[in-house]
Coordinates of C-alpha atoms in Angstrom, one line a residue:
X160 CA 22.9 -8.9 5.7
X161 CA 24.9 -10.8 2.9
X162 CA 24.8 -13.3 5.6
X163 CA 21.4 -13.6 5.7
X164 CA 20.8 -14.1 1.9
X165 CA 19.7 -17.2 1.9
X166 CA 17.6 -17.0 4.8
X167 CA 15.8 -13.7 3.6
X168 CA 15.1 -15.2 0.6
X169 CA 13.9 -18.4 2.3
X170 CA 11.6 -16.1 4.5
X171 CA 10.3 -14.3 1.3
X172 CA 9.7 -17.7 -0.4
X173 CA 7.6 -19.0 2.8
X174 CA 5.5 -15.5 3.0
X175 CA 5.0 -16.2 -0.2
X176 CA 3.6 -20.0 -0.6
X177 CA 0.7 -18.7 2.5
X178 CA -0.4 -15.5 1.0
X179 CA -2.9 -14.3 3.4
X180 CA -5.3 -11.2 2.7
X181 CA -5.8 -7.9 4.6
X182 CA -5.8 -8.1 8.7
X183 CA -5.8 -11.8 8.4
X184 CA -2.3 -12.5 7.9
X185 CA -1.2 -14.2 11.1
X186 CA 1.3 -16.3 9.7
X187 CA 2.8 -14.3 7.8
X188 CA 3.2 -12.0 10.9
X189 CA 4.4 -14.8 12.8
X190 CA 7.6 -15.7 10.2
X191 CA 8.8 -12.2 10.3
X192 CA 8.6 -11.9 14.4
X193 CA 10.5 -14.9 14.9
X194 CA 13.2 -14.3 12.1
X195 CA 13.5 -10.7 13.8
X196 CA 13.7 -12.3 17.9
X197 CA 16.1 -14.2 16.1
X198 CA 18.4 -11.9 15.2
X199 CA 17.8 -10.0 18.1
X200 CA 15.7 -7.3 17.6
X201 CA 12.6 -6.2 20.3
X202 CA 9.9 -7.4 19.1
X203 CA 6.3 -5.8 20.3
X204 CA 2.9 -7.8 18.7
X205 CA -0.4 -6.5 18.2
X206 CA 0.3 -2.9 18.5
X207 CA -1.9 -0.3 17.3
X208 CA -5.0 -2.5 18.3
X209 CA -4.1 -4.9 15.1
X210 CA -3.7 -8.1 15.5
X211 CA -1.0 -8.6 12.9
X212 CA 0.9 -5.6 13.0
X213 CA 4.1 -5.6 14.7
X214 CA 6.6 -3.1 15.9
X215 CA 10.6 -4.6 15.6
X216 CA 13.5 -2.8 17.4
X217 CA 17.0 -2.7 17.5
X218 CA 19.3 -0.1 19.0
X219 CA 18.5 3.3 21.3
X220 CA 19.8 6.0 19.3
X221 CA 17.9 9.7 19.2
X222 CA 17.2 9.0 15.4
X223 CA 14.9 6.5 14.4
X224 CA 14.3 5.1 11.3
X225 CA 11.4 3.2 10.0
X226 CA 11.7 0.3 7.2
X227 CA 8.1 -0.7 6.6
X228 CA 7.0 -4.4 5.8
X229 CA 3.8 -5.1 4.2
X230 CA 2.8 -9.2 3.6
X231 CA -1.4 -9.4 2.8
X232 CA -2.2 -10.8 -0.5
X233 CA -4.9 -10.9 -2.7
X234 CA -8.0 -12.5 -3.5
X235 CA -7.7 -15.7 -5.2
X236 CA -4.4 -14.5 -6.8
X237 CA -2.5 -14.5 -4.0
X238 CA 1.3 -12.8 -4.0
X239 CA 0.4 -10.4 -6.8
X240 CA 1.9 -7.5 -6.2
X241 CA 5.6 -9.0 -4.2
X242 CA 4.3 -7.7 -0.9
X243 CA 6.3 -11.3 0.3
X244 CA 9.8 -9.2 -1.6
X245 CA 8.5 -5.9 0.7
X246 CA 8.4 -7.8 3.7
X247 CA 11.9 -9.6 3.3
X248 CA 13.4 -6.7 1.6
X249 CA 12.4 -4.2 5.0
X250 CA 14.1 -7.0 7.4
X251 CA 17.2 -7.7 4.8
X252 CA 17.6 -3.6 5.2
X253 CA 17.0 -3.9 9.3
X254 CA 19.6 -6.5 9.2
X255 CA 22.0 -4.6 7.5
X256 CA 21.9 -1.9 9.9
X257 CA 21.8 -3.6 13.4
X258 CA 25.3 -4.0 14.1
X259 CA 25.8 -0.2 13.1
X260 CA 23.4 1.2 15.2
X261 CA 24.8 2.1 18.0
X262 CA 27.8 3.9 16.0
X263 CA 25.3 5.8 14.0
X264 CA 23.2 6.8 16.6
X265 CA 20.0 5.6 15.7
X266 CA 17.4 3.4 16.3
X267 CA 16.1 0.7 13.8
X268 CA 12.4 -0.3 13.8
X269 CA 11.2 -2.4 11.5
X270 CA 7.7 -2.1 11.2
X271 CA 4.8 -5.2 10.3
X272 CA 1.8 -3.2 8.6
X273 CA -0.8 -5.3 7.9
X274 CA -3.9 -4.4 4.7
X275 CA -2.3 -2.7 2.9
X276 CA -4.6 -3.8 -0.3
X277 CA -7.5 -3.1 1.4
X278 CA -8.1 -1.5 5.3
X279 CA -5.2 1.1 5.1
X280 CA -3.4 -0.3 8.0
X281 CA -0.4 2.0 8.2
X282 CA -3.1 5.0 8.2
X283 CA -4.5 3.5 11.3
X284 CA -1.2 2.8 13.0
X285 CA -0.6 6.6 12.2
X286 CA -3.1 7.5 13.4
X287 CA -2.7 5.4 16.6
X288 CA 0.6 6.5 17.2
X289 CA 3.5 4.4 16.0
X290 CA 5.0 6.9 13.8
X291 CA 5.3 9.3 16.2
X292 CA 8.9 9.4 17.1
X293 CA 10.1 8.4 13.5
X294 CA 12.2 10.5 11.8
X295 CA 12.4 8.9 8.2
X296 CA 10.3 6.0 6.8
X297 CA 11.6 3.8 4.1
X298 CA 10.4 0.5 1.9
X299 CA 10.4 -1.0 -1.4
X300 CA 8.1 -2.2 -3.9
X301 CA 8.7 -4.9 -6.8
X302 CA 7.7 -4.1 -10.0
X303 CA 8.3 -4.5 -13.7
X304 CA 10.8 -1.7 -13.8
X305 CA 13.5 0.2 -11.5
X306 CA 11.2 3.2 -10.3
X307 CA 12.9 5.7 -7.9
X308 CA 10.7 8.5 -7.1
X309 CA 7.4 6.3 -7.4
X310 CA 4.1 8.0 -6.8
X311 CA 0.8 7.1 -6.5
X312 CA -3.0 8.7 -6.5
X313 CA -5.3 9.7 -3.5
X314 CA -7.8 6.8 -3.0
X315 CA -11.3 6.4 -1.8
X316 CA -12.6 3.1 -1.2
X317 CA -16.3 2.8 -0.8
X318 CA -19.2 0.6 -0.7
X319 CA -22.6 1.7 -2.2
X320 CA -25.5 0.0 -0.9
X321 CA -29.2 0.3 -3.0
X322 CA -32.1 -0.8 -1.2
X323 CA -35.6 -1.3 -3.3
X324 CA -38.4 -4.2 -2.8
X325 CA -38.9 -7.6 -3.5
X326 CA -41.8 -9.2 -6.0
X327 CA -42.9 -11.5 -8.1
X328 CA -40.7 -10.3 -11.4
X329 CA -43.2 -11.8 -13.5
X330 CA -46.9 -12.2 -11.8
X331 CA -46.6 -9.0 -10.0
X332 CA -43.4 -6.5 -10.8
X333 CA -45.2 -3.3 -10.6
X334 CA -44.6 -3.8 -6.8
X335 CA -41.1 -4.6 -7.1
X336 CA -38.4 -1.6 -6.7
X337 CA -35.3 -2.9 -8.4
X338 CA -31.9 -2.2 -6.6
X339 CA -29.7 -3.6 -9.8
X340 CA -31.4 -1.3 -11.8
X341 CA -30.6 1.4 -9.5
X342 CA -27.0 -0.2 -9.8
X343 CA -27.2 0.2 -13.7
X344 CA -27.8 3.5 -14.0
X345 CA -25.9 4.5 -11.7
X346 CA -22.8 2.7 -13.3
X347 CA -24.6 4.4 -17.0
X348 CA -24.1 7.7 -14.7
X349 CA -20.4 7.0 -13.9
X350 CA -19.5 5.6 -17.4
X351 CA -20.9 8.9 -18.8
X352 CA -18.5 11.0 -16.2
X353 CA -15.4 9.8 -17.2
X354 CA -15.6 12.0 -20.3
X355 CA -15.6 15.2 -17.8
X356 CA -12.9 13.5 -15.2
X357 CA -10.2 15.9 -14.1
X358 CA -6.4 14.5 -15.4
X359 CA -5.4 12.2 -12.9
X360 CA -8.8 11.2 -11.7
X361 CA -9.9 7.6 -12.2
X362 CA -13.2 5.2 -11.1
X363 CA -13.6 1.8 -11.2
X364 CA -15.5 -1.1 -9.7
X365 CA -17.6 -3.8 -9.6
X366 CA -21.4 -5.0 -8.7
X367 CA -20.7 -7.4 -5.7
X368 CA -24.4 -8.3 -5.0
X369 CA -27.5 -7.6 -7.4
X370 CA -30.0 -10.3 -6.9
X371 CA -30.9 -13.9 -5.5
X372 CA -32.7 -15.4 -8.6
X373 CA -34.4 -14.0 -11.9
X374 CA -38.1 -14.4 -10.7
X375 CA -37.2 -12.4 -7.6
X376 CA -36.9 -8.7 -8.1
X377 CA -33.6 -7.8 -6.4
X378 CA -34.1 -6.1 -3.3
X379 CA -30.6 -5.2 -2.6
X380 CA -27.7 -4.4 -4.9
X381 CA -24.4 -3.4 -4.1
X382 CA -21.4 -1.8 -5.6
X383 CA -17.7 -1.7 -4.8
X384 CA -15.6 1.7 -6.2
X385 CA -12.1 3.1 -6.4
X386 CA -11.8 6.7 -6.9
X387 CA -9.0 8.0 -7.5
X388 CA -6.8 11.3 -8.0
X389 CA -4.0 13.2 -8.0
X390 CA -4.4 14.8 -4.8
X391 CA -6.6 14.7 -1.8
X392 CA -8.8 17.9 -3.2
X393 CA -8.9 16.7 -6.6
X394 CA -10.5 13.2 -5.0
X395 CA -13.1 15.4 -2.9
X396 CA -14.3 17.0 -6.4
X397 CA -14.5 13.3 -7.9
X398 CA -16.4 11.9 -4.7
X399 CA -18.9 14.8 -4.8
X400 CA -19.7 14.1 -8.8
X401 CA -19.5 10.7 -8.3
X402 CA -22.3 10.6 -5.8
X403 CA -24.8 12.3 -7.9
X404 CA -24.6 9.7 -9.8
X405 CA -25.3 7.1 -7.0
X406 CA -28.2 9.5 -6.1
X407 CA -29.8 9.3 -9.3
X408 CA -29.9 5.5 -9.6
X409 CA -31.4 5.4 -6.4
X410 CA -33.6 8.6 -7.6
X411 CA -34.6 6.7 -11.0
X412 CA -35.8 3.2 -9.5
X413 CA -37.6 4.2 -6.9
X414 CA -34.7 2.5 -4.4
X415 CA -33.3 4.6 -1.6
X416 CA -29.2 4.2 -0.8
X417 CA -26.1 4.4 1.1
X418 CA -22.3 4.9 0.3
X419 CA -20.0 3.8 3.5
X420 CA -16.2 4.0 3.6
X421 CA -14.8 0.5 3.4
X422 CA -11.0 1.5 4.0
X423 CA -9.8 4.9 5.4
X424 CA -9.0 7.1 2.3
X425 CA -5.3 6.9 1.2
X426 CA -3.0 10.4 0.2
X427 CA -0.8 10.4 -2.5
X428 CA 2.8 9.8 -2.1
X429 CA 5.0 12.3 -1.9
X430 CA 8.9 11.0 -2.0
X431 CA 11.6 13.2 0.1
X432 CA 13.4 14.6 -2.9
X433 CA 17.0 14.0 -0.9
X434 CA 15.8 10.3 -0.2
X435 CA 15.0 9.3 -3.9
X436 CA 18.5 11.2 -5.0
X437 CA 20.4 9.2 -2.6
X438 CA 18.4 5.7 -3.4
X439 CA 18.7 6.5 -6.8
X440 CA 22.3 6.5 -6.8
X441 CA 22.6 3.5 -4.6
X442 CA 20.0 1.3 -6.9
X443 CA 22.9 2.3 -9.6
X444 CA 25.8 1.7 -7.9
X445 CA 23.8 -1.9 -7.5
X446 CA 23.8 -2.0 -11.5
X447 CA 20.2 -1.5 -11.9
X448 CA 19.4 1.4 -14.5
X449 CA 16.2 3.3 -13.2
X450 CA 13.4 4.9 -15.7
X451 CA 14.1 8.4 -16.5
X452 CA 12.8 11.1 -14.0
X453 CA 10.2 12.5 -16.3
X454 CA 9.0 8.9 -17.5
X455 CA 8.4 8.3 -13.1
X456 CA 5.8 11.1 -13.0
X457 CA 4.0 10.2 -16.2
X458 CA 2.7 7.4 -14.6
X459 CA 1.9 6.9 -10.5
X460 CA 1.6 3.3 -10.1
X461 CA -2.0 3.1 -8.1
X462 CA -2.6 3.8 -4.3
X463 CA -0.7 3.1 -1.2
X464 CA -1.5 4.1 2.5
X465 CA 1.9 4.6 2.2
X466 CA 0.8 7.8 0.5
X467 CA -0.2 9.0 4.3
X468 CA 2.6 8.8 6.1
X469 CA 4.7 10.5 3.7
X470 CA 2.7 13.3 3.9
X471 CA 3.6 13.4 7.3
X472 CA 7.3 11.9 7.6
X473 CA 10.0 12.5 4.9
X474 CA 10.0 8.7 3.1
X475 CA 10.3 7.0 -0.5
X476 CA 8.6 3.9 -1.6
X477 CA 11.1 3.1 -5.0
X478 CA 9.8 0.3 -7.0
X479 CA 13.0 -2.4 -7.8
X480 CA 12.5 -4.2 -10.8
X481 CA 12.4 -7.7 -11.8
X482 CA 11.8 -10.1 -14.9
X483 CA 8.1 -10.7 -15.3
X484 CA 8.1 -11.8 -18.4
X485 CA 6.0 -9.1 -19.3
X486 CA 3.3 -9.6 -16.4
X487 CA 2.3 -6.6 -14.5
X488 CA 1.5 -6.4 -10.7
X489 CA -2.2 -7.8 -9.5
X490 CA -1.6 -10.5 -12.2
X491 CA -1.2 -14.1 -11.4
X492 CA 1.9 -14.3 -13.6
X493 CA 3.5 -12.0 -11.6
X494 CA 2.5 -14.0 -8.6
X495 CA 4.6 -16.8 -10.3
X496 CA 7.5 -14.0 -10.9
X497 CA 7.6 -13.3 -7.3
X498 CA 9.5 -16.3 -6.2
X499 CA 12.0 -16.2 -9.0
X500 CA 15.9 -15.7 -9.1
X501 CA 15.5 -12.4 -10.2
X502 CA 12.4 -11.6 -7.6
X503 CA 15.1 -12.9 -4.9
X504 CA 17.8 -10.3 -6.4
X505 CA 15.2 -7.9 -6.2
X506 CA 14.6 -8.2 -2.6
X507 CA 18.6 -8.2 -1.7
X508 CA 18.9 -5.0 -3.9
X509 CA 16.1 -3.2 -2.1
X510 CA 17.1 -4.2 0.8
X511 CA 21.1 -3.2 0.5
X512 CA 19.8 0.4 -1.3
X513 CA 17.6 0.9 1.6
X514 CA 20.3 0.4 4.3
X515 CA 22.9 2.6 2.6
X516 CA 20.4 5.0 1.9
X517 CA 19.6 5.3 5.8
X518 CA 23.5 5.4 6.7
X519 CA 23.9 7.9 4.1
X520 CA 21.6 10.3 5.4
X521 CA 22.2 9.8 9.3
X522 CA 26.1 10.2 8.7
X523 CA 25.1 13.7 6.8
X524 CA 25.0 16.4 9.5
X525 CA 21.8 18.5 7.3
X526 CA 20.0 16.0 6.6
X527 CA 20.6 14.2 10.1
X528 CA 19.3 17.6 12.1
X529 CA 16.2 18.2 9.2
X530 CA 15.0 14.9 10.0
X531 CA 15.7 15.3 13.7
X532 CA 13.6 18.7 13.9
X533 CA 10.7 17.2 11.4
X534 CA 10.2 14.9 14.4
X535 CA 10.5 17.8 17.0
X536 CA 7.9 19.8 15.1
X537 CA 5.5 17.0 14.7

C-alpha cells in the first residue's frame, strides 16, 4: 500500500470532485473497479441487483474478510461526510493485504456499497446475499476526532403523505381540506413529544411539499422524518407515538394520510469488542490519540446501515480524525476538509489500521476459529 499513496489519494481526490448521491453514483463506482482490475483484484459489477455496487476479490483463502467502501454524496453539499476517504481508505486497506493473502489464508473482498445516506444499500446487499460467506467486516469513517468503538442509533426513514381538497382559499375555503395544516399539527404533535422521548430517541424532518400557490388550498402536503433510537425496540415505541401524531393531523383537518418507508430501517452498530481493542492500538501505534472509551458511548455519531450487518457479522466502523477547522460532518466546510493534507493522512491511517487489524486477527488462532464458526453458524 505505501506504494499506492499517491494513487489512493489521487482516487479519493477524483471521488471526491464528482460526488454523486444515493444509487446514482456510476462514476464513482467506475474509479474504484478499474483502480481495483488494476491491481488485480476480481472484480464482479452490479451484484445484488444494484447498479453501482460492486464485489472486488483477491485471494482464495477459507477466511474472508470484508473492507466496505461507501462513495454517495449529498444533496447540494456534496462530499460531506468523507464517504470519498471511506472509499479509498477500504481499497488502501485491500491493497495492503493482497500480496499476503495467500500466506494468511484468507480471502480479500472489497466491497462497493452504494446509498448509504439514504436507501440502506448494504441492508439490501445483506439481505441479498453478499455477506454470506464473510467472516469479519471492517471500514472507516472520517470525522472531527479519532473514534474507535463508534456507535450509532437505529433509524427509520419515512415519508408521510396528507391528502385533503383543493378550493378557492379565499371565495370558497369552507370546501377546501388543507393538507399543510394537517402537516402543522402534526409537526405541533411531534414538537410536543419530544418532552416525553425515551434517552436516545430523536425526530427530525422537514415539509418537502405543502402547496402550489396561496389562493389554492393545498391539496397535498408531505413530510420527510428521521426517527431515531438506541435500539431497534426502543425505535418501534418512537414509531408507534410518533404516528399518533401523524394520525391526528390528518384526524384534525379533515385530510386522510399515509406514512411509507423511504429507506429500509437501519440497526444500531454494535462494534466486535476484540476488533475495536486491536484497531485501537494500531490507530496509536499510527500516533493518533483516540477519545476516551466513556467519551465514545456518550455520543453515537447518527445512523449507518452499517449498523445491520454488524448485528449480524463481528465488524467496527472507527471514525479517524482530521483537521476541520472546527466543521462537523454534513457541513459544506467539511466538504472542503475532505480533500485536504490531513483528510489524505486520514485515509492512509485508516487504511494501514484496518489491514493490520485484519492480519492481526487472522494470524490469532481464537479469534481466527470464532470468526470461522460465526460464519458456519450463520
Amino acid at each position: 500500500m505505501l506504494a499506492a499513496r499517491s494513487d489512493l489519494i489521487a482516487l479519493s481526490h477524483s471521488i471526491h470532485s464528482e460526488p454523486e448521491l444515493a444509487f446514482e453514483e456510476h462514476r464513482s463506482a467506475a474509479k474504484l473497479v478499474e483502480f481495483l482490475r488494476g491491481q488485480g483484484f476480481d472484480v464482479r459489477t452490479q451484484i445484488a441487483d444494484l447498479p453501482t455496487a460492486f464485489d472486488a476479490r483477491f485471494g482464495d483463502g477459507e477466511l474472508v474478510v470484508a473492507l466496505l467502501a461507501e462513495y454517495d454524496a449529498l444533496p447540494e453539499i456534496g462530499h460531506a461526510c468523507g464517504h470519498n476517504i471511506i472509499a479509498a481508505s477500504a481499497v488502501g486497506a485491500g491493497l495492503a493485504l493482497a500480496p499476503m493473502a495467500e500466506s494468511l489464508g484468507i480471502t480479500v473482498r472489497v466491497i462497493g456499497t452504494p446509498a448509504e445516506e439514504s436507501g440502506g444499500g448494504k441492508v439490501l446487499m445483506l439481505e441479498r446475499g453478499v455477506f454470506d460467506d464473510v467472516a469479519a467486516a471492517l471500514m472507516v469513517h472520517p470525522g472531527p476526532f479519532d473514534i474507535v468503538a463508534a456507535t450509532s442509533l437505529a433509524l427509520a426513514d419515512i415519508a408521510i403523505t396528507f391528502t385533503g381538497r383543493e378550493a378557492h382559499a379565499s371565495a370558497a375555503p369552507e370546501f377546501g381540506r388543507n393538507a399543510a395544516d394537517a402537516a402543522t399539527v402534526a409537526q405541533v404533535g411531534l414538537g410536543l413529544l419530544r418532552q416525553h422521548l425515551a434517552p436516545g430517541q430523536q425526530l427530525h424532518g422537514i415539509v418537502s411539499a405543502g402547496g402550489t400557490a396561496p389562493n389554492i388550498i393545498p391539496a397535498r402536503a408531505e413530510m420527510l422524518y428521521y426517527l431515531r433510537a438506541h435500539t431497534a425496540e426502543s425505535l418501534d415505541e418512537l414509531l408507534t407515538r410518533a404516528d399518533a401524531c401523524f394520525a391526528a393531523g390528518a384526524l384534525a383537518t379533515g385530510c386522510t394520510h399515509e406514512v411509507r418507508t423511504v429507506s429500509p430501517a437501519y440497526a444500531e452498530l454494535r462494534p466486535d469488542p476484540w476488533l475495536v481493542d486491536v484497531f485501537r492500538e494500531e490507530i496509536t501505534d499510527l500516533g493518533r490519540t483516540p477519545v476516551p472509551a466513556d467519551v465514545e458511548a456518550s455520543r453515537p455519531l447518527g445512523s449507518t446501515d452499517m449498523g445491520n450487518v454488524t448485528q449480524v457479522i463481528p465488524g467496527i466502523h472507527p471514525v479517524v480524525g482530521l483537521d476541520s477547522g472546527g466543521s462537523v460532518i454534513h457541513q459544506p466546510e467539511f466538504a472542503a476538509a475532505a480533500v485536504t493534507e490531513s483528510a489524505d493522512r486520514a485515509l492512509l491511517d485508516g487504511a494501514m489500521a484496518l489491514a493490520r487489524t485484519v492480519i492481526r486477527a487472522v494470524l490469532d488462532p481464537d479469534q481466527r476459529a470464532r470468526l470461522l464458526e460465526g460464519v458456519e453458524r450463520r
